[in-house]
Short mmCIF file of C-alpha atoms in Angstrom, two decimals:
data_model
loop_
_atom_site.label_atom_id
_atom_site.label_comp_id
_atom_site.label_asym_id
_atom_site.label_seq_id
_atom_site.Cartn_x
_atom_site.Cartn_y
_atom_site.Cartn_z
CA MET A 18 137.21 -50.64 -0.99
CA PHE A 19 138.33 -54.25 -0.89
CA GLY A 20 140.66 -54.13 -3.81
CA THR A 21 141.91 -51.64 -6.47
CA ALA A 22 141.97 -52.11 -10.13
CA PHE A 23 145.44 -53.16 -10.12
CA GLY A 24 144.80 -56.03 -7.58
CA GLY A 25 145.94 -54.23 -4.29
CA PRO A 26 143.83 -54.10 -1.19
CA GLY A 27 141.41 -51.17 -0.93
CA PRO A 28 141.62 -48.48 1.70
CA LEU A 29 139.47 -50.12 4.34
CA LEU A 30 141.38 -53.28 4.09
CA ILE A 31 144.62 -51.43 4.43
CA LEU A 32 143.15 -49.48 7.46
CA LEU A 33 142.25 -52.70 9.15
CA LEU A 34 145.67 -54.12 8.61
CA ALA A 35 147.32 -51.08 9.88
CA LEU A 36 145.09 -51.04 13.04
CA ALA A 37 146.16 -54.71 13.79
CA ILE A 38 149.85 -53.94 13.15
CA GLU A 39 149.69 -50.80 15.20
CA ALA A 40 148.01 -52.56 18.09
CA VAL A 41 150.78 -55.19 18.36
CA PHE A 42 153.94 -53.40 17.26
CA GLY A 43 153.02 -49.78 17.86
CA ASP A 44 155.52 -49.08 20.65
CA TRP A 45 158.40 -50.45 18.20
CA LEU A 46 157.03 -48.55 15.30
CA ASP A 47 156.94 -45.25 17.25
CA ARG A 48 160.55 -45.39 17.64
CA ILE A 49 161.57 -46.10 13.99
CA LEU A 50 158.93 -44.41 11.97
CA PRO A 51 158.65 -40.52 11.59
CA ASP A 52 155.67 -39.06 13.17
CA PRO A 53 153.95 -36.59 10.87
CA ALA A 54 152.52 -34.63 13.89
CA ARG A 55 156.03 -34.13 15.41
CA LEU A 56 157.35 -33.02 12.01
CA ALA A 57 154.65 -30.41 11.82
CA VAL A 58 155.54 -29.28 15.47
CA ARG A 59 159.12 -28.68 14.27
CA PHE A 60 157.83 -26.79 11.25
CA CYS A 61 155.57 -24.59 13.29
CA ASN A 62 158.14 -24.03 16.01
CA ALA A 63 160.61 -22.72 13.25
CA ALA A 64 157.98 -20.59 11.64
CA ASP A 65 156.82 -19.15 15.10
CA ALA A 66 160.44 -18.18 15.94
CA ARG A 67 160.93 -16.54 12.61
CA LEU A 68 157.52 -14.84 11.88
CA ASN A 69 155.78 -14.25 15.25
CA ARG A 70 157.94 -11.61 16.82
CA ALA A 71 156.74 -9.18 19.44
CA GLY A 72 156.94 -6.09 17.62
CA ARG A 73 154.42 -7.11 15.06
CA GLY A 74 150.75 -5.99 15.15
CA ASP A 75 147.84 -8.41 16.02
CA THR A 76 146.49 -8.49 12.36
CA ASP A 77 149.94 -9.14 10.97
CA ARG A 78 150.42 -11.92 13.46
CA MET A 79 147.28 -13.52 12.55
CA VAL A 80 147.74 -13.39 8.80
CA ARG A 81 151.31 -14.90 9.22
CA GLY A 82 150.01 -17.67 11.47
CA ALA A 83 147.33 -18.39 8.77
CA LEU A 84 149.81 -18.46 5.95
CA VAL A 85 151.86 -21.08 8.06
CA VAL A 86 148.84 -23.19 8.45
CA LEU A 87 147.96 -23.04 4.78
CA ALA A 88 151.49 -23.89 3.68
CA LEU A 89 151.34 -26.92 6.23
CA VAL A 90 147.95 -28.01 4.87
CA LEU A 91 148.98 -27.74 1.19
CA MET A 92 152.23 -29.84 1.83
CA ALA A 93 150.27 -32.49 3.78
CA ALA A 94 147.53 -32.79 1.22
CA GLY A 95 150.00 -32.82 -1.61
CA THR A 96 152.02 -35.50 -0.10
CA GLY A 97 148.95 -37.58 0.69
CA LEU A 98 147.77 -37.25 -3.10
CA ALA A 99 151.25 -38.42 -4.28
CA VAL A 100 151.26 -41.44 -1.92
CA GLU A 101 147.75 -42.40 -3.21
CA TRP A 102 148.83 -42.18 -6.69
CA ILE A 103 151.87 -44.34 -6.13
CA GLY A 104 149.61 -46.67 -4.08
CA SER A 105 147.34 -47.24 -7.10
CA PHE A 106 149.98 -49.20 -8.84
CA GLY A 107 151.15 -52.74 -8.19
CA ARG A 108 152.58 -52.96 -4.69
CA GLY A 109 152.45 -49.33 -4.10
CA TRP A 110 149.72 -49.86 -1.57
CA LEU A 111 152.68 -50.90 0.73
CA LEU A 112 153.65 -47.31 0.86
CA GLU A 113 150.09 -46.24 1.81
CA LEU A 114 150.21 -48.75 4.68
CA LEU A 115 153.51 -47.45 5.94
CA VAL A 116 152.20 -43.80 5.79
CA LEU A 117 149.05 -45.00 7.82
CA LEU A 118 151.31 -46.59 10.31
CA CYS A 119 153.16 -43.30 10.62
CA GLY A 120 149.88 -41.54 11.36
CA LEU A 121 148.33 -44.07 13.95
CA ARG A 122 149.82 -43.60 17.31
CA GLY A 123 147.30 -45.15 19.55
CA ARG A 124 149.49 -47.81 21.05
CA ALA A 125 152.36 -45.48 21.70
CA ALA A 126 150.05 -43.01 23.47
CA TRP A 127 148.60 -45.88 25.49
CA THR A 128 152.14 -46.92 26.53
CA ARG A 129 153.07 -43.41 27.61
CA VAL A 130 149.98 -43.09 29.84
CA ARG A 131 150.96 -46.52 31.35
CA ALA A 132 154.37 -45.18 32.11
CA VAL A 133 152.84 -42.65 34.38
CA ARG A 134 151.07 -45.31 36.32
CA ARG A 135 154.21 -47.29 36.65
CA ALA A 136 156.24 -44.17 37.72
CA LEU A 137 153.80 -43.22 40.44
CA GLU A 138 153.76 -46.77 41.78
CA THR A 139 157.44 -47.19 41.83
CA GLY A 140 158.82 -43.75 42.22
CA GLY A 141 156.14 -41.66 43.90
CA VAL A 142 154.91 -38.20 43.12
CA SER A 143 158.28 -36.79 41.72
CA ALA A 144 158.60 -39.69 39.11
CA GLY A 145 154.87 -39.38 38.27
CA GLN A 146 155.24 -35.62 37.60
CA GLU A 147 158.31 -36.32 35.33
CA ALA A 148 156.34 -38.95 33.45
CA VAL A 149 153.15 -36.85 32.96
CA GLN A 150 154.74 -33.50 31.98
CA GLY A 151 154.80 -34.47 28.21
CA LEU A 152 151.16 -35.52 28.30
CA THR A 153 149.47 -32.37 29.86
CA ARG A 154 149.51 -28.63 29.34
CA ARG A 155 149.31 -28.23 33.17
CA HIS A 156 152.35 -27.46 35.22
CA ALA A 157 153.23 -30.91 36.03
CA TYR A 158 155.51 -30.11 39.09
CA GLY A 159 152.55 -28.38 40.70
CA LEU A 160 150.53 -31.48 40.87
CA ASP A 161 150.16 -33.87 43.83
CA GLU A 162 149.76 -37.66 43.33
CA HIS A 163 145.96 -37.28 42.52
CA GLY A 164 146.53 -34.48 40.21
CA VAL A 165 149.16 -36.47 38.40
CA ALA A 166 146.70 -39.33 38.15
CA ARG A 167 144.01 -37.11 36.96
CA ALA A 168 146.20 -35.61 34.31
CA ALA A 169 147.11 -39.19 33.11
CA VAL A 170 143.44 -40.27 32.81
CA GLU A 171 142.64 -37.17 30.86
CA ALA A 172 145.66 -37.76 28.61
CA ALA A 173 144.21 -41.30 27.80
CA ALA A 174 140.91 -39.68 26.86
CA ARG A 175 142.63 -37.12 24.66
CA ALA A 176 145.03 -39.66 23.04
CA PHE A 177 142.29 -42.10 22.25
CA ASP A 178 140.58 -39.29 20.25
CA ARG A 179 143.64 -37.54 18.79
CA LYS A 180 145.99 -40.43 18.21
CA LEU A 181 143.49 -43.16 17.19
CA VAL A 182 139.94 -42.14 16.43
CA ALA A 183 140.66 -38.93 14.57
CA PRO A 184 143.26 -40.33 12.13
CA VAL A 185 141.08 -43.22 11.42
CA PHE A 186 138.07 -41.04 10.82
CA ALA A 187 140.14 -38.84 8.57
CA TYR A 188 141.64 -41.66 6.55
CA ALA A 189 138.30 -43.42 6.24
CA LEU A 190 136.56 -40.35 4.91
CA LEU A 191 139.42 -38.67 2.75
CA GLY A 192 142.13 -41.21 2.39
CA VAL A 193 145.87 -40.46 2.74
CA PRO A 194 145.42 -36.69 2.27
CA GLY A 195 142.79 -36.61 4.92
CA LEU A 196 145.12 -38.46 7.27
CA LEU A 197 148.14 -36.29 6.57
CA VAL A 198 146.15 -32.97 6.92
CA TRP A 199 144.72 -34.20 10.28
CA THR A 200 148.10 -35.23 11.77
CA ALA A 201 149.66 -31.89 10.42
CA MET A 202 146.89 -29.97 12.29
CA ASP A 203 147.41 -32.12 15.39
CA GLY A 204 151.02 -31.08 15.44
CA ALA A 205 150.16 -27.31 14.60
CA ASP A 206 147.56 -27.21 17.52
CA ALA A 207 150.23 -28.70 19.80
CA ALA A 208 152.75 -26.06 18.78
CA LEU A 209 150.63 -22.88 18.20
CA GLY A 210 147.11 -23.67 19.91
CA SER A 211 148.27 -23.30 23.55
CA PRO A 212 146.44 -20.38 25.26
CA GLY A 213 148.59 -17.36 26.09
CA VAL A 214 149.56 -13.90 24.63
CA ARG A 215 152.07 -15.15 22.21
CA HIS A 216 149.90 -17.48 20.29
CA ARG A 217 146.55 -15.55 20.70
CA ARG A 218 146.67 -14.35 17.14
CA PHE A 219 149.45 -16.19 15.43
CA GLY A 220 148.02 -19.60 16.37
CA SER A 221 144.35 -18.71 16.06
CA THR A 222 143.98 -20.29 12.52
CA ALA A 223 145.63 -23.61 13.82
CA ALA A 224 143.32 -23.71 16.85
CA THR A 225 140.23 -23.00 14.94
CA LEU A 226 140.97 -25.43 12.05
CA ASP A 227 141.90 -28.06 14.57
CA ASP A 228 138.63 -27.57 16.36
CA ALA A 229 136.75 -27.94 13.12
CA LEU A 230 138.50 -30.96 12.01
CA ASN A 231 138.26 -32.88 15.27
CA ALA A 232 134.51 -31.89 16.09
CA LEU A 233 133.06 -35.22 14.75
CA PRO A 234 135.99 -37.52 15.90
CA ALA A 235 135.88 -36.22 19.31
CA ARG A 236 132.34 -37.06 19.69
CA LEU A 237 132.72 -40.41 18.11
CA ALA A 238 135.61 -41.22 20.55
CA ALA A 239 133.30 -40.16 23.37
CA LEU A 240 130.56 -42.55 22.09
CA LEU A 241 133.09 -45.35 21.89
CA LEU A 242 134.37 -44.85 25.40
CA ALA A 243 130.77 -44.76 26.74
CA LEU A 244 129.85 -48.04 24.82
CA ALA A 245 133.04 -49.69 26.23
CA ALA A 246 132.26 -48.63 29.85
CA PRO A 247 129.92 -51.63 30.67
CA PHE A 248 132.87 -54.02 30.00
CA VAL A 249 135.31 -52.17 32.36
CA SER A 250 133.22 -50.48 35.09
CA ALA A 251 130.02 -51.16 37.04
CA LYS A 252 129.31 -47.37 36.50
CA GLY A 253 129.00 -47.78 32.73
CA GLY A 254 125.81 -45.84 32.40
CA GLY A 255 127.52 -42.83 33.99
CA ALA A 256 129.27 -42.14 30.82
CA PHE A 257 126.13 -41.01 28.93
CA ARG A 258 125.14 -38.98 31.95
CA ALA A 259 128.33 -37.14 32.25
CA LEU A 260 128.29 -36.51 28.51
CA ALA A 261 124.97 -34.94 28.68
CA ARG A 262 125.84 -32.90 31.88
CA ASP A 263 129.55 -31.97 31.46
CA ALA A 264 130.82 -32.42 27.95
CA ARG A 265 130.51 -28.65 27.15
CA LYS A 266 132.09 -27.52 30.32
CA HIS A 267 135.61 -28.11 29.32
CA PRO A 268 137.74 -25.04 28.01
CA SER A 269 138.37 -27.00 24.81
CA LEU A 270 135.47 -27.07 22.18
CA ASN A 271 136.02 -30.86 21.71
CA MET A 272 138.15 -32.34 24.43
CA GLY A 273 135.28 -32.28 26.98
CA TRP A 274 133.56 -35.03 25.06
CA PRO A 275 136.12 -37.95 25.50
CA ILE A 276 137.12 -36.58 28.93
CA ALA A 277 133.53 -36.50 30.28
CA ALA A 278 132.91 -40.15 28.85
CA MET A 279 136.01 -41.22 30.72
CA ALA A 280 135.12 -39.57 33.91
CA GLY A 281 131.54 -40.83 33.84
CA ALA A 282 132.48 -44.28 32.99
CA LEU A 283 135.09 -44.71 35.82
CA GLY A 284 133.10 -42.74 38.40
CA LEU A 285 135.64 -40.10 38.66
CA SER A 286 135.75 -36.18 38.62
CA LEU A 287 138.38 -34.87 36.19
CA GLY A 288 139.60 -31.33 35.34
CA GLY A 289 139.14 -28.95 38.23
CA PRO A 290 141.29 -26.17 39.48
CA HIS A 291 144.98 -26.52 39.41
CA ARG A 292 148.13 -24.51 40.24
CA ASP A 293 150.54 -22.97 37.53
CA GLY A 294 153.35 -21.44 39.37
CA GLY A 295 151.82 -19.14 42.01
CA VAL A 296 148.52 -18.86 40.13
CA VAL A 297 145.45 -21.03 40.71
CA ILE A 298 143.83 -21.73 37.31
CA THR A 299 140.12 -22.33 37.83
CA GLU A 300 138.53 -24.93 35.46
CA PRO A 301 135.10 -26.82 36.09
CA TRP A 302 134.96 -30.39 37.29
CA ILE A 303 133.90 -32.89 34.75
CA GLY A 304 132.14 -35.83 36.15
CA ASP A 305 130.69 -36.27 39.62
CA GLY A 306 132.65 -39.12 41.16
CA ARG A 307 136.00 -39.22 42.98
CA ALA A 308 138.50 -36.48 42.48
CA ARG A 309 141.18 -38.36 44.37
CA VAL A 310 142.30 -40.32 41.37
CA THR A 311 144.67 -43.21 41.95
CA PRO A 312 147.28 -45.19 39.80
CA ALA A 313 144.62 -48.08 39.74
CA ASP A 314 142.26 -45.59 38.05
CA ILE A 315 144.77 -44.94 35.42
CA GLY A 316 144.83 -48.77 34.83
CA ARG A 317 141.08 -48.80 34.60
CA ALA A 318 141.23 -45.84 32.00
CA LEU A 319 143.81 -47.83 29.96
CA ALA A 320 141.53 -50.76 29.98
CA LEU A 321 138.58 -48.64 28.75
CA TYR A 322 140.90 -47.23 26.07
CA ALA A 323 141.79 -50.75 24.91
CA VAL A 324 138.07 -51.96 24.85
CA ALA A 325 136.89 -48.84 22.92
CA ALA A 326 139.81 -49.42 20.43
CA LEU A 327 138.46 -52.92 19.87
CA ILE A 328 135.04 -51.53 19.19
CA LEU A 329 136.61 -49.09 16.70
CA VAL A 330 138.30 -51.97 14.96
CA GLY A 331 135.05 -53.97 14.89
CA LEU A 332 133.36 -50.87 13.29
CA VAL A 333 135.91 -50.71 10.55
CA ALA A 334 135.48 -54.39 9.81
CA LEU A 335 131.86 -54.01 9.64
CA LEU A 336 132.05 -51.06 7.26
CA LEU A 337 134.45 -53.22 5.15
CA TRP A 338 131.97 -56.14 5.24
CA GLY A 339 129.10 -53.83 4.24
CA VAL A 340 131.02 -52.13 1.42
CA ALA A 341 132.83 -54.94 -0.08
CA GLY A 342 130.14 -57.73 0.80
CA ILE A 343 132.60 -60.17 2.26
#
């Protein structure tokens, strides 16, 4: 794990290096490096437009959606195996590092949430609604100031899991193929996993596989957020209570875990009913604190995110030390 037979660094050392680079230069890298999840979204959107037509039956739609996911997984895994093969020779490990930096988007996601706070503070509700619309599946323009802030805090919890913990977990467990399969399914779920009649069948395989792949990372993310809580909030112990009480209330199989940890750690209530057009969507509250979330609470959520990320880096370093004996 420390070095390869050809003298290059091993996977854990590459991972630690990538985490350090991404933490410092992640915003800049997000602008110049391709995002595998976004590429997967484009692939799935094209397949959706071509294969998921209204006149097809439910079974036909489900089979076609499953084939799209299978093709995406095979392409991602095959690319990952090719990258690892190249990485086993000489300086080929630099390609593996580059691909890892493509898959890690924790700093970029953190910055997007911070932009919502700044928009609320400088431009008010309308600016906050515009800033948050790409971070939530809720109807952003139906949210008031507190609703925008709640959506941003929830987005921070989701991003910590999906853009940082899950890719780290996938790479540590299965190398570059695991990383690219995860990022591909992250994109597939974003494109096809949304609730609604159109994707109820066509996107069912994407949503189910995404839930399976994210089951352990989501719970690890929740644990890391709970462990980080005492460093950020006087209500640190509330994270574990919220996890025990509310993690399974969320409509998503996995997202309730990091969101509950975030809510409990900060003494907030997240989730709850919201308006989509003229319809009120009823969702349970997660956490038993304040529902009137403010821009300052977004800042506290970002601080919790950063401390939990440091703990994650520490765990990778400990794992490297334990495996390599350095």
